[in-house]
CSV table of C-alpha atoms and ligand atoms in Angstrom, one decimal:
chain,number,residue,atom,x,y,z
J,220,MET,CA,110.3,217.9,-63.6
J,221,LYS,CA,110.4,222.3,-63.4
J,222,LEU,CA,113.1,221.6,-60.3
J,223,ALA,CA,115.0,219.1,-62.1
J,224,LYS,CA,115.3,221.0,-65.1
J,225,LYS,CA,116.4,224.3,-62.9
J,226,LEU,CA,119.0,222.0,-61.0
J,227,PHE,CA,120.2,221.0,-64.7
J,228,ARG,CA,121.0,224.6,-65.7
J,229,LEU,CA,122.3,225.3,-62.2
J,230,THR,CA,125.3,224.2,-63.8
J,231,THR,CA,125.8,222.5,-60.6
J,232,LEU,CA,129.6,222.1,-58.9
J,233,THR,CA,129.2,219.6,-56.7
J,234,LEU,CA,132.7,219.2,-55.4
J,235,VAL,CA,134.6,222.2,-54.7
J,236,LEU,CA,136.5,223.5,-52.0
J,237,VAL,CA,135.0,221.3,-49.6
J,238,GLY,CA,137.5,218.7,-48.3
J,239,LEU,CA,140.7,219.8,-50.6
J,240,SER,CA,143.0,220.2,-47.3
J,241,SER,CA,146.0,219.6,-49.7
J,242,GLY,CA,146.6,223.3,-50.1
J,243,VAL,CA,147.5,222.2,-53.7
J,244,TYR,CA,144.1,223.9,-55.1
J,245,SER,CA,144.6,227.9,-56.2
J,246,ALA,CA,141.0,229.3,-55.9
J,247,VAL,CA,141.0,231.4,-59.2
J,248,ALA,CA,144.6,231.7,-60.3
J,249,GLN,CA,143.9,231.7,-63.7
J,250,LYS,CA,140.3,233.4,-64.2
J,251,PRO,CA,138.9,231.7,-67.8
J,252,THR,CA,138.9,234.0,-70.6
J,253,GLY,CA,135.8,232.5,-72.7
J,254,PRO,CA,132.4,232.9,-72.3
J,255,ALA,CA,132.8,229.8,-70.2
J,256,LYS,CA,131.2,230.7,-66.9
J,257,ARG,CA,132.5,229.6,-63.7
J,258,SER,CA,130.1,227.8,-62.0
J,259,ALA,CA,128.7,228.0,-58.5
J,260,PRO,CA,130.2,225.8,-55.6
J,261,SER,CA,127.1,223.7,-54.7
J,262,SER,CA,127.0,220.4,-52.7
J,263,ARG,CA,122.8,220.1,-52.6
J,264,ALA,CA,121.7,216.6,-52.1
J,265,HIS,CA,118.6,216.6,-54.1
J,266,ASN,CA,117.5,213.0,-55.5
J,267,GLU,CA,115.2,211.6,-53.3
J,268,VAL,CA,115.7,207.7,-53.8
J,269,ILE,CA,119.4,208.3,-53.2
J,270,SER,CA,118.5,210.1,-49.8
J,271,SER,CA,116.4,207.4,-48.9
J,272,ILE,CA,118.4,204.7,-49.6
J,273,VAL,CA,121.3,206.5,-47.2
J,274,ARG,CA,118.5,207.3,-44.3
J,275,ASP,CA,117.6,203.3,-44.5
J,276,ILE,CA,121.1,201.8,-44.1
J,277,ASP,CA,121.3,200.6,-40.5
J,278,ALA,CA,124.2,199.6,-38.1
J,279,ARG,CA,122.3,197.3,-36.3
J,280,ASN,CA,121.8,194.6,-39.5
J,281,ILE,CA,125.7,195.6,-40.3
J,282,GLU,CA,126.7,194.7,-36.0
J,283,ARG,CA,124.1,191.6,-36.7
J,284,THR,CA,126.2,190.2,-40.1
J,285,ILE,CA,129.5,191.0,-38.5
J,286,ARG,CA,128.7,189.1,-35.5
J,287,THR,CA,126.7,186.0,-37.1
J,288,LEU,CA,130.1,186.0,-39.1
J,289,VAL,CA,132.2,185.5,-36.4
J,290,SER,CA,130.5,183.2,-34.5
J,291,PHE,CA,131.7,180.6,-37.6
J,292,GLY,CA,135.1,180.6,-35.8
J,293,THR,CA,136.7,180.5,-39.4
J,294,ARG,CA,136.1,181.1,-42.2
J,295,ASN,CA,139.5,180.5,-44.2
J,296,THR,CA,139.1,179.7,-47.6
J,297,LEU,CA,140.8,176.3,-46.9
J,298,SER,CA,137.8,175.3,-43.9
J,299,GLU,CA,135.2,173.2,-43.7
J,300,GLN,CA,132.7,173.2,-46.4
J,301,ASN,CA,130.2,171.2,-45.3
J,302,ASP,CA,130.0,172.0,-41.4
J,303,PRO,CA,126.9,173.7,-40.9
J,304,LYS,CA,128.6,175.8,-37.7
J,305,ARG,CA,131.9,176.2,-38.3
J,306,GLY,CA,134.1,177.4,-41.8
J,307,VAL,CA,133.7,179.0,-44.6
J,308,GLY,CA,131.3,176.8,-45.6
J,309,ALA,CA,128.6,177.5,-43.1
J,310,ALA,CA,129.4,181.1,-44.0
J,311,ARG,CA,128.3,180.9,-47.8
J,312,ASP,CA,125.3,179.1,-47.3
J,313,TRP,CA,124.5,181.8,-44.5
J,314,LEU,CA,125.5,184.5,-47.2
J,315,TYR,CA,123.2,183.0,-50.0
J,316,GLY,CA,120.1,182.5,-47.5
J,317,GLU,CA,120.6,186.2,-46.4
J,318,PHE,CA,120.5,187.8,-50.1
J,319,LEU,CA,117.5,185.3,-51.4
J,320,LYS,CA,115.5,186.7,-48.3
J,321,ILE,CA,116.6,190.1,-49.8
J,322,ALA,CA,115.9,189.1,-53.2
J,323,GLU,CA,112.4,188.1,-52.3
J,324,ALA,CA,111.7,192.1,-51.5
J,325,SER,CA,112.6,193.4,-54.9
J,326,GLY,CA,109.8,192.0,-57.1
J,327,GLY,CA,111.6,189.5,-59.0
J,328,ARG,CA,114.2,191.9,-60.1
J,329,MET,CA,117.2,190.3,-57.8
J,330,THR,CA,118.6,186.8,-59.0
J,331,VAL,CA,121.0,185.4,-56.1
J,332,GLU,CA,123.4,182.8,-57.8
J,333,LYS,CA,126.2,180.7,-56.2
J,334,GLN,CA,129.3,180.7,-58.6
J,335,THR,CA,131.0,178.1,-57.5
J,336,PHE,CA,134.4,176.8,-59.2
J,337,GLU,CA,137.5,175.1,-58.4
J,338,GLN,CA,140.4,176.4,-57.4
J,339,PRO,CA,143.8,174.6,-58.9
J,340,LYS,CA,146.6,174.0,-56.7
J,341,ALA,CA,148.7,177.5,-55.9
J,342,ASN,CA,150.8,179.7,-54.0
J,343,ARG,CA,148.3,179.4,-50.6
J,344,VAL,CA,146.3,176.9,-52.0
J,345,PRO,CA,148.0,173.5,-50.9
J,346,GLN,CA,145.5,171.6,-52.7
J,347,PRO,CA,142.6,171.7,-55.5
J,348,THR,CA,139.8,173.5,-53.5
J,349,MET,CA,136.4,174.4,-54.2
J,350,LEU,CA,135.2,178.2,-53.8
J,351,THR,CA,131.9,180.1,-53.9
J,352,ASN,CA,131.2,183.6,-55.1
J,353,ILE,CA,127.3,184.7,-53.8
J,354,VAL,CA,126.2,186.9,-56.3
J,355,ALA,CA,122.9,188.6,-55.9
J,356,THR,CA,121.9,190.8,-59.2
J,357,LEU,CA,119.6,193.6,-59.0
J,358,LYS,CA,118.1,193.7,-63.1
J,359,GLY,CA,117.9,197.3,-64.2
J,360,THR,CA,114.9,198.1,-65.6
J,361,GLN,CA,115.7,200.4,-68.6
J,362,PRO,CA,116.2,198.3,-71.8
J,363,GLU,CA,119.3,200.6,-72.7
J,364,SER,CA,120.8,200.5,-69.9
J,365,ALA,CA,119.8,197.2,-68.3
J,366,ASP,CA,123.3,195.6,-69.1
J,367,ARG,CA,125.6,198.4,-67.5
J,368,ILE,CA,127.0,196.8,-64.7
J,369,TYR,CA,127.8,197.8,-61.2
J,370,VAL,CA,129.8,195.7,-58.9
J,371,VAL,CA,130.0,196.0,-55.3
J,372,SER,CA,131.9,193.7,-53.6
J,373,GLY,CA,133.4,192.7,-50.1
J,374,HIS,CA,135.2,189.5,-49.2
J,375,TYR,CA,133.7,186.6,-46.4
J,376,ASP,CA,137.0,184.5,-46.0
J,377,SER,CA,139.3,185.6,-43.1
J,378,MET,CA,142.8,184.4,-41.7
J,379,CYS,CA,144.8,184.2,-38.8
J,380,ASN,CA,148.7,184.5,-38.8
J,381,SER,CA,148.8,181.7,-41.7
J,382,PRO,CA,146.8,182.0,-45.1
J,383,THR,CA,147.0,178.2,-44.8
J,384,ASP,CA,146.1,177.7,-41.1
J,385,ALA,CA,142.4,176.0,-41.8
J,386,LYS,CA,142.3,175.3,-38.2
J,387,CYS,CA,142.4,178.5,-36.0
J,388,ASP,CA,140.0,180.9,-34.8
J,389,ALA,CA,140.0,183.7,-37.3
J,390,PRO,CA,137.0,186.2,-36.8
J,391,GLY,CA,137.7,188.7,-39.4
J,392,ALA,CA,135.2,190.6,-38.2
J,393,ASN,CA,136.9,193.8,-40.0
J,394,ASP,CA,138.9,191.9,-42.2
J,395,ASP,CA,136.6,191.6,-44.0
J,396,ALA,CA,133.3,190.8,-42.4
J,397,SER,CA,132.1,194.9,-42.2
J,398,GLY,CA,132.9,194.8,-46.0
J,399,THR,CA,130.5,191.9,-46.5
J,400,ALA,CA,127.9,193.4,-44.1
J,401,ALA,CA,128.5,196.5,-45.8
J,402,VAL,CA,127.6,194.8,-49.1
J,403,LEU,CA,124.8,192.8,-47.6
J,404,GLU,CA,123.0,195.9,-45.8
J,405,MET,CA,123.3,198.1,-49.4
J,406,ALA,CA,121.2,194.9,-51.0
J,407,ARG,CA,119.0,194.8,-48.7
J,408,VAL,CA,118.2,198.9,-48.9
J,409,MET,CA,118.3,198.7,-52.8
J,410,ALA,CA,116.4,195.7,-53.5
J,411,LYS,CA,113.3,197.7,-53.1
J,412,HIS,CA,114.2,200.6,-55.4
J,413,GLN,CA,114.4,200.2,-59.1
J,414,PHE,CA,117.6,201.7,-60.8
J,415,ASP,CA,118.3,202.0,-64.8
J,416,ALA,CA,121.3,200.0,-65.0
J,417,THR,CA,122.0,196.3,-62.9
J,418,ILE,CA,123.4,196.6,-59.7
J,419,VAL,CA,126.0,193.5,-58.8
J,420,PHE,CA,126.1,193.0,-54.9
J,421,MET,CA,128.4,190.4,-54.4
J,422,THR,CA,130.7,188.2,-51.8
J,423,VAL,CA,133.8,186.7,-52.1
J,424,PRO,CA,135.9,184.1,-51.0
J,425,GLY,CA,139.7,183.6,-51.9
J,426,GLU,CA,140.9,186.6,-51.4
J,427,GLU,CA,143.6,186.0,-48.3
J,428,GLN,CA,144.6,182.9,-50.7
J,429,GLY,CA,145.2,185.7,-53.7
J,430,LEU,CA,142.3,187.3,-55.0
J,431,LEU,CA,141.0,184.3,-56.2
J,432,GLY,CA,137.0,184.6,-56.1
J,433,ALA,CA,137.1,188.2,-57.6
J,434,THR,CA,139.7,186.7,-60.5
J,435,TYR,CA,136.9,184.3,-61.1
J,436,PHE,CA,134.6,186.3,-61.4
J,437,ALA,CA,136.5,189.5,-63.3
J,438,GLU,CA,137.7,187.0,-65.8
J,439,GLN,CA,134.6,185.2,-66.2
J,440,ALA,CA,132.8,188.6,-67.2
J,441,LYS,CA,135.7,189.7,-69.6
J,442,GLN,CA,135.1,186.5,-71.6
J,443,LYS,CA,131.6,187.3,-71.7
J,444,THR,CA,132.6,190.9,-72.2
J,445,VAL,CA,130.3,192.4,-69.7
J,446,ASN,CA,129.8,195.4,-69.8
J,447,ILE,CA,131.3,196.5,-66.0
J,448,ASP,CA,130.9,200.3,-66.0
J,449,ALA,CA,132.8,200.5,-62.6
J,450,MET,CA,133.7,198.0,-59.2
J,451,PHE,CA,134.1,198.7,-56.0
J,452,THR,CA,135.4,196.7,-53.4
J,453,ASN,CA,134.8,197.4,-49.4
J,454,ASP,CA,138.0,195.8,-47.4
J,455,ILE,CA,138.7,196.5,-44.0
J,456,ILE,CA,135.9,199.2,-43.5
J,457,GLY,CA,135.6,199.0,-39.4
J,458,ASN,CA,138.4,200.2,-37.5
J,459,THR,CA,138.1,203.6,-36.2
J,460,LEU,CA,140.9,203.6,-33.8
J,461,GLY,CA,144.2,203.1,-35.6
J,462,GLY,CA,147.6,201.5,-34.7
J,463,ASN,CA,148.9,205.6,-34.2
J,464,GLY,CA,146.4,206.1,-31.6
J,465,VAL,CA,144.5,208.3,-34.3
J,466,ARG,CA,140.6,208.2,-33.8
J,467,ASP,CA,138.7,209.2,-36.9
J,468,ARG,CA,135.2,208.0,-37.3
J,469,GLY,CA,134.3,211.2,-40.3
J,470,ASN,CA,136.7,209.9,-43.1
J,471,VAL,CA,137.1,206.9,-45.5
J,472,ARG,CA,139.7,206.5,-47.6
J,473,VAL,CA,139.4,205.4,-51.4
J,474,PHE,CA,141.9,203.8,-53.7
J,475,SER,CA,142.3,205.1,-57.5
J,476,GLU,CA,145.1,204.2,-59.8
J,477,GLY,CA,146.2,207.1,-61.8
J,478,VAL,CA,147.6,205.0,-65.4
J,479,PRO,CA,145.5,201.7,-66.0
J,480,SER,CA,146.7,198.5,-64.7
J,481,ASN,CA,145.7,197.0,-68.4
J,482,GLU,CA,147.3,199.9,-70.4
J,483,THR,CA,149.2,199.0,-73.3
J,484,THR,CA,152.4,201.0,-74.7
J,485,ALA,CA,150.8,202.8,-77.3
J,486,GLU,CA,147.6,204.1,-74.9
J,487,GLY,CA,150.9,204.9,-72.5
J,488,ASN,CA,152.2,207.4,-75.3
J,489,THR,CA,148.9,208.7,-76.1
J,490,ARG,CA,148.5,209.4,-72.2
J,491,ARG,CA,152.0,211.1,-71.8
J,492,SER,CA,151.3,213.2,-74.7
J,493,VAL,CA,148.2,214.9,-73.4
J,494,GLY,CA,149.3,214.2,-69.3
J,495,GLY,CA,146.7,211.8,-68.6
J,496,GLU,CA,148.5,210.2,-65.8
J,497,ASN,CA,146.4,211.6,-63.4
J,498,ASP,CA,142.7,211.0,-65.6
J,499,SER,CA,142.3,207.1,-65.9
J,500,ALA,CA,138.5,205.7,-65.7
J,501,SER,CA,139.0,204.7,-62.3
J,502,ARG,CA,140.1,207.7,-61.0
J,503,GLN,CA,137.2,209.4,-62.8
J,504,LEU,CA,135.5,206.8,-60.7
J,505,ALA,CA,136.7,208.1,-57.4
J,506,ARG,CA,135.9,211.6,-57.9
J,507,PHE,CA,133.0,210.9,-58.4
J,508,ILE,CA,132.2,209.2,-55.0
J,509,LYS,CA,133.9,211.5,-53.8
J,510,GLU,CA,131.0,214.2,-55.2
J,511,VAL,CA,128.3,212.2,-54.8
J,512,GLY,CA,129.5,210.8,-51.3
J,513,ASP,CA,130.2,214.6,-49.7
J,514,ALA,CA,126.8,215.5,-51.3
J,515,TYR,CA,124.7,212.7,-49.8
J,516,VAL,CA,126.7,211.9,-46.8
J,517,PRO,CA,127.2,215.1,-45.5
J,518,GLN,CA,129.0,214.3,-42.1
J,519,PHE,CA,131.3,212.2,-43.3
J,520,LYS,CA,133.9,212.9,-46.0
J,521,VAL,CA,135.4,210.8,-48.8
J,522,THR,CA,139.8,211.0,-48.9
J,523,LEU,CA,141.0,210.6,-52.4
J,524,ILE,CA,143.9,208.5,-52.3
J,525,TYR,CA,146.0,208.8,-55.6
J,526,ARG,CA,147.3,205.4,-55.7
J,527,ARG,CA,145.8,201.8,-56.6
J,528,ASP,CA,145.9,200.5,-53.1
J,529,ARG,CA,147.8,200.9,-50.1
J,530,TYR,CA,151.2,201.2,-50.6
J,531,GLY,CA,152.6,197.7,-52.0
J,532,ARG,CA,149.2,196.2,-51.0
J,533,GLY,CA,146.6,194.8,-52.9
J,534,GLY,CA,142.9,193.9,-53.5
J,535,ASP,CA,140.0,192.6,-54.7
J,536,HIS,CA,139.6,195.5,-57.4
J,537,ILE,CA,143.2,194.5,-59.2
J,538,PRO,CA,141.8,191.3,-61.2
J,539,PHE,CA,139.2,193.8,-62.3
J,540,LEU,CA,141.6,196.8,-63.5
J,541,GLU,CA,144.0,194.3,-65.4
J,542,ARG,CA,140.9,193.1,-67.4
J,543,GLY,CA,140.3,197.0,-68.1
J,544,PHE,CA,136.8,197.5,-65.9
J,545,PRO,CA,137.1,201.1,-63.4
J,546,ALA,CA,137.7,200.0,-59.9
J,547,VAL,CA,138.4,201.6,-56.6
J,548,ARG,CA,138.7,199.9,-53.0
J,549,PHE,CA,137.2,201.8,-50.3
J,550,THR,CA,139.3,200.9,-46.4
J,551,GLU,CA,139.2,203.2,-43.4
J,552,VAL,CA,141.8,205.8,-42.9
J,553,ASN,CA,144.2,204.0,-39.8
J,554,GLU,CA,144.5,200.3,-39.6
J,555,GLU,CA,145.3,198.7,-36.5
J,556,TYR,CA,147.9,196.1,-36.8
J,557,LYS,CA,147.4,194.2,-34.5
J,558,HIS,CA,143.5,193.1,-35.2
J,559,GLN,CA,144.4,191.9,-38.6
J,560,HIS,CA,145.6,188.7,-39.5
J,561,GLN,CA,146.9,188.0,-35.9
J,562,ASN,CA,146.2,184.7,-34.1
J,563,VAL,CA,143.5,185.8,-31.4
J,564,ARG,CA,145.6,185.8,-27.8
J,565,ILE,CA,146.5,188.2,-25.1
J,566,GLU,CA,150.7,189.0,-25.2
J,567,ASN,CA,151.6,191.4,-22.4
J,568,GLY,CA,148.5,192.6,-21.7
J,569,VAL,CA,147.5,193.0,-25.2
J,570,GLN,CA,145.2,192.0,-27.0
J,571,TYR,CA,145.5,190.6,-30.3
J,572,GLY,CA,143.1,189.4,-33.2
J,573,ASP,CA,140.6,190.9,-35.7
J,574,LEU,CA,137.4,190.6,-32.9
J,575,PRO,CA,134.2,192.8,-33.5
J,576,GLU,CA,134.8,194.7,-30.4
J,577,PHE,CA,137.2,196.7,-32.3
J,578,VAL,CA,135.0,197.4,-35.0
J,579,ASP,CA,132.7,200.4,-35.2
J,580,PHE,CA,129.4,199.7,-37.0
J,581,ALA,CA,128.4,203.3,-37.3
J,582,TYR,CA,131.2,203.9,-38.9
J,583,VAL,CA,130.6,200.8,-41.3
J,584,ALA,CA,127.3,202.6,-41.9
J,585,ASN,CA,128.6,205.8,-43.0
J,586,VAL,CA,131.2,204.0,-45.4
J,587,ALA,CA,128.1,201.7,-46.7
J,588,ARG,CA,126.0,204.7,-47.3
J,589,VAL,CA,129.1,206.6,-49.4
J,590,ASN,CA,128.8,203.0,-51.2
J,591,ALA,CA,125.2,203.0,-52.0
J,592,ALA,CA,124.7,206.8,-52.8
J,593,SER,CA,127.3,206.3,-55.6
J,594,LEU,CA,125.8,203.2,-56.6
J,595,ALA,CA,122.3,204.7,-57.0
J,596,MET,CA,123.7,207.6,-58.7
J,597,MET,CA,125.6,205.9,-61.2
J,598,ALA,CA,122.8,203.5,-61.7
J,599,LEU,CA,119.9,206.0,-62.5
J,600,ALA,CA,122.2,207.9,-64.4
J,601,PRO,CA,122.9,207.8,-68.0
J,602,THR,CA,126.1,206.1,-69.3
J,603,ARG,CA,128.8,208.0,-69.1
J,604,PRO,CA,129.4,209.3,-72.8
J,605,ARG,CA,131.7,207.3,-75.2
J,606,ASN,CA,134.3,208.1,-77.6
J,607,VAL,CA,134.7,211.6,-75.8
J,608,ALA,CA,137.6,212.8,-77.9
J,609,ILE,CA,139.2,216.1,-78.0
J,610,LEU,CA,140.3,217.3,-81.1
J,611,THR,CA,143.4,218.2,-82.4
J,612,ALA,CA,143.5,219.0,-85.9
J,613,ARG,CA,143.9,222.3,-85.5
J,614,LEU,CA,146.4,224.3,-83.4
J,615,SER,CA,144.3,226.7,-81.4
J,616,ASN,CA,143.4,228.2,-78.4
J,617,ASP,CA,139.8,226.9,-78.0
J,618,THR,CA,139.6,223.3,-77.3
J,619,ASP,CA,137.3,221.4,-79.3
J,620,LEU,CA,135.1,218.1,-78.0
J,621,LYS,CA,133.1,216.3,-79.3
J,622,TRP,CA,131.3,212.0,-78.2
J,623,ASP,CA,129.1,209.4,-79.4
J,624,ALA,CA,125.1,210.3,-78.4
J,625,ASN,CA,124.0,208.7,-75.8
J,626,LYS,CA,121.5,206.3,-76.3
J,627,GLU,CA,119.0,206.9,-73.2
J,628,PRO,CA,115.2,208.3,-73.5
J,629,ASP,CA,115.8,210.3,-70.3
J,630,LEU,CA,118.7,212.1,-71.3
J,631,ALA,CA,118.5,215.7,-70.9
J,632,GLY,CA,122.1,216.6,-72.1
J,633,TYR,CA,125.7,216.8,-71.3
J,634,GLU,CA,127.7,218.6,-69.0
J,635,ILE,CA,131.6,219.8,-69.9
J,636,VAL,CA,133.7,219.9,-66.5
J,637,TRP,CA,136.8,221.4,-66.5
J,638,ARG,CA,140.1,221.8,-63.7
J,639,ASP,CA,143.3,223.4,-63.5
J,640,THR,CA,146.0,221.1,-64.3
J,641,THR,CA,147.2,220.7,-60.2
J,642,SER,CA,143.9,220.6,-59.2
J,643,PRO,CA,143.3,217.0,-57.8
J,644,VAL,CA,139.5,217.6,-58.8
J,645,TRP,CA,136.8,218.8,-61.5
J,646,THR,CA,136.1,222.5,-59.9
J,647,ASN,CA,134.0,223.9,-63.2
J,648,SER,CA,131.1,222.8,-65.1
J,649,LYS,CA,129.1,224.2,-67.7
J,650,ALA,CA,125.4,221.9,-68.9
J,651,VAL,CA,125.7,222.1,-73.0
J,652,GLY,CA,122.2,221.0,-73.8
J,653,ASN,CA,121.6,217.9,-75.9
J,654,VAL,CA,124.8,218.1,-78.2
J,655,THR,CA,127.3,216.1,-79.4
J,656,SER,CA,130.2,218.3,-79.8
J,657,PHE,CA,131.2,221.7,-78.2
J,658,THR,CA,133.8,223.7,-78.5
J,659,MET,CA,135.0,226.2,-75.1
J,660,LYS,CA,136.2,229.2,-76.8
J,661,GLY,CA,139.2,231.0,-75.3
J,662,MET,CA,139.8,228.0,-73.3
J,663,SER,CA,143.0,226.2,-73.9
J,664,LYS,CA,143.6,222.5,-73.7
J,665,ASP,CA,147.0,222.9,-73.2
J,666,ASN,CA,145.8,224.7,-69.6
J,667,TYR,CA,143.2,222.9,-68.8
J,668,PHE,CA,142.0,219.2,-67.7
J,669,PHE,CA,138.2,218.6,-69.5
J,670,GLY,CA,135.8,216.0,-69.2
J,671,VAL,CA,132.4,215.4,-70.4
J,672,ARG,CA,129.5,213.6,-68.3
J,673,ALA,CA,126.2,213.1,-69.3
J,674,VAL,CA,122.7,214.3,-67.3
J,675,ASP,CA,119.4,212.8,-67.3
J,676,LYS,CA,115.8,215.0,-66.9
J,677,ASP,CA,115.8,214.4,-63.2
J,678,GLY,CA,119.8,215.9,-62.9
J,679,ASN,CA,121.4,212.7,-62.2
J,680,ARG,CA,124.7,212.7,-63.5
J,681,SER,CA,127.5,209.9,-64.7
J,682,VAL,CA,131.0,209.8,-64.1
J,683,VAL,CA,133.1,212.0,-66.0
J,684,SER,CA,134.8,210.3,-69.5
J,685,TYR,CA,138.2,211.9,-70.1
J,686,PRO,CA,138.9,212.6,-73.9
J,687,ARG,CA,141.1,210.8,-76.1
J,688,PRO,CA,143.4,213.3,-78.4
J,689,VAL,CA,141.8,212.4,-82.1
J,690,GLY,CA,143.1,214.2,-85.3
J,691,ARG,CA,146.9,214.4,-84.7
J,692,THR,CA,148.3,211.3,-82.9
J,693,PRO,CA,151.6,211.0,-81.7
J,694,ALA,CA,152.7,209.4,-84.8
J,695,ASP,CA,151.9,212.5,-86.5
J,696,ARG,CA,154.1,214.5,-84.7
J,697,PRO,CA,157.5,215.8,-85.4
J,698,ALA,CA,160.3,214.0,-83.2
J,699,PRO,CA,160.1,215.3,-80.2
J,700,SER,CA,163.1,217.2,-80.6
J,701,SER,CA,161.5,219.6,-83.3
J,702,SER,CA,161.0,223.0,-81.7
J,703,GLN,CA,157.7,222.9,-83.6
J,704,PRO,CA,154.7,221.1,-82.2
L,252,ZN,ZN1,140.8,191.7,-46.6
């Protein structure tokens, strides 16, 4: 407890210059003039539960899962539903059985559900087809937090050249047995631990048919107003030798959108008025993953990509984003297109097809470690502060922040974080105690971005909340042509 308190006071700056290879960051170009102290860089991991989760993740289990999924021949969403040996149904039933075994070690806290629905005829669905999401829920143990949900997902369907060819072999070892295996391994390791909030380990079909399984889950969650605080999709996380010839075993990309997919015109106007295009909830989530990942899996780096997905492409996080849930995508650094969506064949001596020999199981394990550490930290920490606002009623060189009080009994207090406007990540933090407002004296909101995060008594930190302006809405302001603000 003493140590935790000390660490809390340390105003830890978890992220810092490590990994900021973009060259954009200018170290201490603008020294804060107020009393706010520039905190010392520190990326020390100190939560023993999270460290033990990271240690327990085992590449051999991931390899076994990937090879088993490949052994079903194809997992195309349109393939056999009732053949125990081949097709998407065999994969579905095997995964369900594996999650059930894992749930036995959870002391009744994990439940496993088949979420089955009929997908009507669609672009890549020539006839109505039953799809089944496998959903394992590890219930949070803190009453104030149990309805706060973190979803981690991978898609268990696969395809060869044609998404509607249900007969061809489609091993899908990397796309996306890798993500599915990572989710299963996280469930195995994390089911033994207790978390304040709830974690959902999910594997879905229909990704290659148009994100169908994920869309169904996200839509159900929206209709039932489920509090999904964050969603991760793991898709194509196992190839370490890219088609560009580059071998990279030490980085994973995390994609996050800057402007929310579901933003209204009014919200967009407000965002533009405060320069918040780089500060969506999903981007705060991505920055959080980098902080936690770099601290707990130090030999393996998170590379933040500031776009929703790869160029012009998509994945299972998008239906969540479209419904207002913060979400990111994990993907390897250099993709190899000869081993994605290809019929298995040799052409001019070159092997095509998504085969297990092209998956780096140890690498998948590291991606799973970054996922698991981030999920564990979020589910142990208090919720990110709600209704965070910058008060704009007075024109001032100070910055007035306020937020709602958290309800968790183990809350210790809050930290204000900030960065220069050109910095990609939060660079500074200041512990301000258990208060619901704070003024950053002498630090103008014109010159920095600010955020607020909650901290519990063990030093677990929430994702940062980015404030909205309160007091003078854009509508209150004179027309933009006016010279006075
Ligand atoms: Zn995929």
